[in-house]
CSV table of N, CA, C and O in Angstrom, one decimal:
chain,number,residue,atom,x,y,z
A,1,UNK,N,90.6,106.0,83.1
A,1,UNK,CA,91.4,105.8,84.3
A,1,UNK,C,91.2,104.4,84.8
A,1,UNK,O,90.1,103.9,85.0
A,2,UNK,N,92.5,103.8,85.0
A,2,UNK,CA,91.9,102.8,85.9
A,2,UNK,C,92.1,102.9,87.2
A,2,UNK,O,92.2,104.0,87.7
A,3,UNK,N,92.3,101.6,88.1
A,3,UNK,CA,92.1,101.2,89.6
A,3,UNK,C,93.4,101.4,90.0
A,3,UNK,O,94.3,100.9,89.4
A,4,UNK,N,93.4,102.1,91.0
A,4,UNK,CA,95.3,102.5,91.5
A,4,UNK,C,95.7,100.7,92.2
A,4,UNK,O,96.8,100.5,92.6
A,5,UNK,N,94.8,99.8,92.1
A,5,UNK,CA,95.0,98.6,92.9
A,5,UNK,C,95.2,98.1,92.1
A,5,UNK,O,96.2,97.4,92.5
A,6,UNK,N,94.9,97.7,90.4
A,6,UNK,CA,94.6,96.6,89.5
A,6,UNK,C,95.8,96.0,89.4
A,6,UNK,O,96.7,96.8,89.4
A,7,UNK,N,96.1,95.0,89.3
A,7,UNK,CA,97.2,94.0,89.5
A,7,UNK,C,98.1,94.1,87.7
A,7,UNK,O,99.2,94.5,87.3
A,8,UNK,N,97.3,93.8,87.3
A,8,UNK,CA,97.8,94.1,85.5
A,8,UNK,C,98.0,95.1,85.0
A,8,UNK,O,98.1,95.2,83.8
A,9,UNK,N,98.2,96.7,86.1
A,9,UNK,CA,98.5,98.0,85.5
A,9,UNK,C,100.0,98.2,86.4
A,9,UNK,O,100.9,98.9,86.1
A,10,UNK,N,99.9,97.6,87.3
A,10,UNK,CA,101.4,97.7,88.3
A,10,UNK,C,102.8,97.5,87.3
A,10,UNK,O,103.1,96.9,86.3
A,11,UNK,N,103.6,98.4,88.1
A,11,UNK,CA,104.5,98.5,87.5
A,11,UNK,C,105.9,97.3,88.5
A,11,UNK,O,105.9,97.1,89.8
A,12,UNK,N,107.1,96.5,87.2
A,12,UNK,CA,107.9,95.8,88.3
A,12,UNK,C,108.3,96.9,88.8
A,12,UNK,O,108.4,98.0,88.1
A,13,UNK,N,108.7,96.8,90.1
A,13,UNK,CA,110.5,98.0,90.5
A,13,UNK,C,111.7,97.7,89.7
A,13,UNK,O,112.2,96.5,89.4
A,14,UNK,N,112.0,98.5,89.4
A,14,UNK,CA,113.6,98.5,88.7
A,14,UNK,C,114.6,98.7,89.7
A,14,UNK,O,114.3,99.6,90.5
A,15,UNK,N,116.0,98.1,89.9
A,15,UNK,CA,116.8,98.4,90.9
A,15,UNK,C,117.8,98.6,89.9
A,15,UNK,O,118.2,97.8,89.0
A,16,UNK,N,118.4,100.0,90.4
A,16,UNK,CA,120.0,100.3,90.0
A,16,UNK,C,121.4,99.4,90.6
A,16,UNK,O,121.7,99.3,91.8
A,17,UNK,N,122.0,98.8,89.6
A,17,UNK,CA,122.9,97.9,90.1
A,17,UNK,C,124.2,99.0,89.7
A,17,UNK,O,124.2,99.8,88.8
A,18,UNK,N,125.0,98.7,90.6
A,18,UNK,CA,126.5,99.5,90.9
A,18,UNK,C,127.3,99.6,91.6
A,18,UNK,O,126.9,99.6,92.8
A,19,UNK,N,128.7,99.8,91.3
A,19,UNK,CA,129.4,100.1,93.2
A,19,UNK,C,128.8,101.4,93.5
A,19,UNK,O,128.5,102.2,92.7
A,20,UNK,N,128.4,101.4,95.0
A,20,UNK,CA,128.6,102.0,96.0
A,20,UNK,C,126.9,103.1,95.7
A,20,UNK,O,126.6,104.2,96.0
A,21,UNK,N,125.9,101.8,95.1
A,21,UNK,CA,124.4,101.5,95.0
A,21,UNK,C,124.0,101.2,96.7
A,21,UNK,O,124.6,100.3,97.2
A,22,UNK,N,123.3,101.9,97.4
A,22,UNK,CA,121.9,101.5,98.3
A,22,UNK,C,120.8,101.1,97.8
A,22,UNK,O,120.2,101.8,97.0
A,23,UNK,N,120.4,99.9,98.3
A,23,UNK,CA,118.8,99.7,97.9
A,23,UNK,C,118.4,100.0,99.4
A,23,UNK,O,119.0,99.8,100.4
A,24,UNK,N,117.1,100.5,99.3
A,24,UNK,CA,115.9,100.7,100.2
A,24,UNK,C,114.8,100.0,99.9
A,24,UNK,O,114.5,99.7,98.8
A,25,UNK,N,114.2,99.6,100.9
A,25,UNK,CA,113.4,98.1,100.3
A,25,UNK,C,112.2,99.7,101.1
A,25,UNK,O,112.5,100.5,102.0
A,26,UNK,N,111.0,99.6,100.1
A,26,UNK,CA,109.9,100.5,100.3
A,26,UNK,C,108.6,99.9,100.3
A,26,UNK,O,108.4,99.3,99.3
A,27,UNK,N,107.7,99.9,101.1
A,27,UNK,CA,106.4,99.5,100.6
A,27,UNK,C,105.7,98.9,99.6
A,27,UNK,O,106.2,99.2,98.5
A,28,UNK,N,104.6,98.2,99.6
A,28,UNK,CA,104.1,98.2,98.2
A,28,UNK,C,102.9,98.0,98.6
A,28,UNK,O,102.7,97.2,99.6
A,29,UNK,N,102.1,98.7,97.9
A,29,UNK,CA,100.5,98.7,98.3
A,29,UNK,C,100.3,97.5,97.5
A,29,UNK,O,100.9,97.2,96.5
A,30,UNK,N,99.3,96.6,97.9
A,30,UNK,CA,98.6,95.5,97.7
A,30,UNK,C,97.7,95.6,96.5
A,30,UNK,O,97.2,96.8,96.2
A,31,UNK,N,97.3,94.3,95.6
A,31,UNK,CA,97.3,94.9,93.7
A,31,UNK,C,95.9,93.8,93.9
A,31,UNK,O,95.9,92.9,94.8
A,32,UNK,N,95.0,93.8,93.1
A,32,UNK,CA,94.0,92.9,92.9
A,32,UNK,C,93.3,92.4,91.3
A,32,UNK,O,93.4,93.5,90.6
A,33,UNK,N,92.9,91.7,90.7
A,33,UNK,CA,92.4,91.8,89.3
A,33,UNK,C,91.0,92.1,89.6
A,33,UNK,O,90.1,91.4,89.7
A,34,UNK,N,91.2,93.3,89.6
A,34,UNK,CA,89.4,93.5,90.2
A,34,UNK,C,88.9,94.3,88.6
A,34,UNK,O,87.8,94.6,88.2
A,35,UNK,N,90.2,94.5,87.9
A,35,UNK,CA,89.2,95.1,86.5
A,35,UNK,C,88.6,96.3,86.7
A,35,UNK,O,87.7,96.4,86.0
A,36,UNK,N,88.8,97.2,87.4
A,36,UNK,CA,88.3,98.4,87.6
A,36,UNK,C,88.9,100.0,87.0
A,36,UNK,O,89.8,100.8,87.3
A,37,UNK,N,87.9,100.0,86.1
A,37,UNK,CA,88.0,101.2,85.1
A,37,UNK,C,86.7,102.3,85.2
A,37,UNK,O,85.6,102.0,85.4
A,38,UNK,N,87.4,103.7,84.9
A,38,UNK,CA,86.6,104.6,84.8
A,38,UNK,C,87.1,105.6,83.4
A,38,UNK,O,88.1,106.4,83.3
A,39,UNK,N,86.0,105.3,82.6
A,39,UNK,CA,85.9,105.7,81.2
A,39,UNK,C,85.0,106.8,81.2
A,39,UNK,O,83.9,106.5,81.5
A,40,UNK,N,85.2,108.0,81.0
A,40,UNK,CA,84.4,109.3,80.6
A,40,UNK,C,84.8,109.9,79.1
A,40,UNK,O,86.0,110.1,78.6
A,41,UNK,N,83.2,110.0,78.3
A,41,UNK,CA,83.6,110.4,77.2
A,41,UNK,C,82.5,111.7,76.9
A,41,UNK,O,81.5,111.9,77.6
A,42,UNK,N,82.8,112.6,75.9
A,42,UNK,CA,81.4,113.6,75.7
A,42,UNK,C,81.6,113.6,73.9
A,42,UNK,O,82.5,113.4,73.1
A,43,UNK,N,80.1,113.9,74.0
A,43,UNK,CA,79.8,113.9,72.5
A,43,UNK,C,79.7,115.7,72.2
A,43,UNK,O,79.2,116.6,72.9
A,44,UNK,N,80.4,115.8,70.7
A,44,UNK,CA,80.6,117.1,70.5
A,44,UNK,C,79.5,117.6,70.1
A,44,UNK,O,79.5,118.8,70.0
A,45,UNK,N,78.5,116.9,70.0
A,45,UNK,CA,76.8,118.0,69.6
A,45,UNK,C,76.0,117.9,70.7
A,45,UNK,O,74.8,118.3,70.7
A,46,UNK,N,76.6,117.2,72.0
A,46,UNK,CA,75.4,117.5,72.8
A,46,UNK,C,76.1,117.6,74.3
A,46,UNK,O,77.1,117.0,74.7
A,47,UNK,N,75.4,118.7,75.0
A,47,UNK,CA,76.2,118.6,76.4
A,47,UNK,C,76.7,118.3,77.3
A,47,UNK,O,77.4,119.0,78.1
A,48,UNK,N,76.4,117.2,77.3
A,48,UNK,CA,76.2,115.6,78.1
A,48,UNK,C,77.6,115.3,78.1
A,48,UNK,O,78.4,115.3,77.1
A,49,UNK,N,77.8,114.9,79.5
A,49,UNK,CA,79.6,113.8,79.6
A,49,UNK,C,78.8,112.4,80.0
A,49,UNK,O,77.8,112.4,80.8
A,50,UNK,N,79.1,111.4,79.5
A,50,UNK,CA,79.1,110.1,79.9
A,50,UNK,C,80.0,109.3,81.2
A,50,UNK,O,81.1,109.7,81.7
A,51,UNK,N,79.6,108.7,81.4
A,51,UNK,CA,80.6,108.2,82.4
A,51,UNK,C,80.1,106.3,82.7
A,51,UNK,O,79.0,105.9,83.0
A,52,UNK,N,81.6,105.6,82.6
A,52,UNK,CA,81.1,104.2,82.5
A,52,UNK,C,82.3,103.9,83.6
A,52,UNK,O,83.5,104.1,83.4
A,53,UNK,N,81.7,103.2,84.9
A,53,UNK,CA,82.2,102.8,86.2
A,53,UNK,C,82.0,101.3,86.3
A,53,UNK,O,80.9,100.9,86.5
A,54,UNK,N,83.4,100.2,86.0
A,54,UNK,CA,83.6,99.2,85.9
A,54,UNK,C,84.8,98.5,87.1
A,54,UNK,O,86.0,98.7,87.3
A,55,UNK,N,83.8,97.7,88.0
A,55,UNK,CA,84.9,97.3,89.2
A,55,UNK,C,84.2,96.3,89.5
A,55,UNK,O,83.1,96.2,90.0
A,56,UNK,N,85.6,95.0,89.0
A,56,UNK,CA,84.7,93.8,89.2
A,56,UNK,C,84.7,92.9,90.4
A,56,UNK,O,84.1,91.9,90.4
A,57,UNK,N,85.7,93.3,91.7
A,57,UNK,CA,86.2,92.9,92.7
A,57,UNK,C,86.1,93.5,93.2
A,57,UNK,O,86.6,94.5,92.7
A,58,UNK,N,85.6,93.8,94.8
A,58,UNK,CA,85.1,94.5,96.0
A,58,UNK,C,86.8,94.3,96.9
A,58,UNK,O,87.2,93.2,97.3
A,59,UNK,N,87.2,95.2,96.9
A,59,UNK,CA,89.1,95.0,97.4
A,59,UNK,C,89.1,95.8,98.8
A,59,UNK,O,88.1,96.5,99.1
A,60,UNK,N,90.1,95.8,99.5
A,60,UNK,CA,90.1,96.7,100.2
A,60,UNK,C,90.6,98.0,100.0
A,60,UNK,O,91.6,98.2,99.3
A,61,UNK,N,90.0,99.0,100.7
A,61,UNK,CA,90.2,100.5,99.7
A,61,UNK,C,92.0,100.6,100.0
A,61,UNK,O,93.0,100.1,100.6
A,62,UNK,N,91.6,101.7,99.1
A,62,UNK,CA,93.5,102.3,98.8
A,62,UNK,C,93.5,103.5,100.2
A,62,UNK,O,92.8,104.3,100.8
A,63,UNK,N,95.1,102.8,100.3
A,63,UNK,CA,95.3,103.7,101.5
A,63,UNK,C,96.4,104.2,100.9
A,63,UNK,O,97.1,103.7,100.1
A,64,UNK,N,96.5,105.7,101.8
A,64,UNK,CA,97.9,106.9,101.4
A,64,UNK,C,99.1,106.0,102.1
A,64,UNK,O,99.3,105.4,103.2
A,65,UNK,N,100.1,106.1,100.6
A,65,UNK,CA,100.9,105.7,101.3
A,65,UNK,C,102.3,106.6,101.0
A,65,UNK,O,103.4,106.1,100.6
A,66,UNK,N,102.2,108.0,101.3
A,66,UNK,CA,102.9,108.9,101.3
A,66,UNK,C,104.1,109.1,102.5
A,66,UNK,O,104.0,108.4,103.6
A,67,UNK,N,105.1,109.9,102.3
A,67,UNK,CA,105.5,110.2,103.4
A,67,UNK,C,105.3,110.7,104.4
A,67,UNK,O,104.8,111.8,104.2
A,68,UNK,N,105.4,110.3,105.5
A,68,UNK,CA,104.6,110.7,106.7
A,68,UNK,C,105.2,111.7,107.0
A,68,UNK,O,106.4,111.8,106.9
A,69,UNK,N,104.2,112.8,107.7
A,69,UNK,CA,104.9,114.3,108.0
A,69,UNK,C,106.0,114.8,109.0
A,69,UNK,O,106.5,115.9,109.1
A,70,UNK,N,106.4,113.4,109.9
A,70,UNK,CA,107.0,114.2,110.8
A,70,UNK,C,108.2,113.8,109.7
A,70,UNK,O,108.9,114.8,109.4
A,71,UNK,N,108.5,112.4,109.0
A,71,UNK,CA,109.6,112.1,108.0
A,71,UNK,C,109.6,113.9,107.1
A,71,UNK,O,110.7,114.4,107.3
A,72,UNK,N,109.0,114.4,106.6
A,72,UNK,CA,109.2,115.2,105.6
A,72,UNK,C,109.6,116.5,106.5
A,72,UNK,O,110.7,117.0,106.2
A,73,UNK,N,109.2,116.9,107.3
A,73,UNK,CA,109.6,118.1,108.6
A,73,UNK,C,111.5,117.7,108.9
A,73,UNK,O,112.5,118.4,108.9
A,74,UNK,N,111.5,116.8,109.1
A,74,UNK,CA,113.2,115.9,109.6
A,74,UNK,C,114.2,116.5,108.3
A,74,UNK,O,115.2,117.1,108.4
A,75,UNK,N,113.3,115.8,106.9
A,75,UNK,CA,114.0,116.2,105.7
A,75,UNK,C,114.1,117.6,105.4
A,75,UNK,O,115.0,118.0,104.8
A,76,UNK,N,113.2,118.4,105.8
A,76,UNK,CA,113.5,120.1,105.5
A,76,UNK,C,114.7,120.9,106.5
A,76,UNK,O,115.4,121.8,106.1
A,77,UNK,N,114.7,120.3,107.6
A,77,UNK,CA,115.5,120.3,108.7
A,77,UNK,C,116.9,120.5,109.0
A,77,UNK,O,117.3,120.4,110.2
């Protein structure tokens, strides 16, 4: 797994070009090369899971950047 922040796993946005296309310009959570991976492996003869936590840049944490509830209550509405 890596870092929901790492700058080299982000994806571009793709925009649909067309008549009678809206763009919505949305958020983008902030990306860093901090290199942060979490690798878990287990060996098949012994019970043991391994686990290797690799984070090379102290970033600031990830924040939710979901729809906010009263937005989702509006949209059921």
């Amino acid at each position: 797994y890596n870092c929901a922040q790492m700058s080299r796993r982000q994806h571009k946005s793709a925009k649909t070009h067309g008549p009678g296309i809206k763009h919505r310009g949305k958020g983008q959570m902030d990306s860093f090369d901090c290199d942060g991976w979490l690798t878990i492996w287990a060996c098949p003869d012994t019970p043991s899971v391994f686990l290797r936590i690799r984070h090379q840049v102290q970033h600031t944490p990830y924040c939710c950047i979901d729809v906010p509830d009263d937005v989702k209550e509006y949209i059921r509405s």
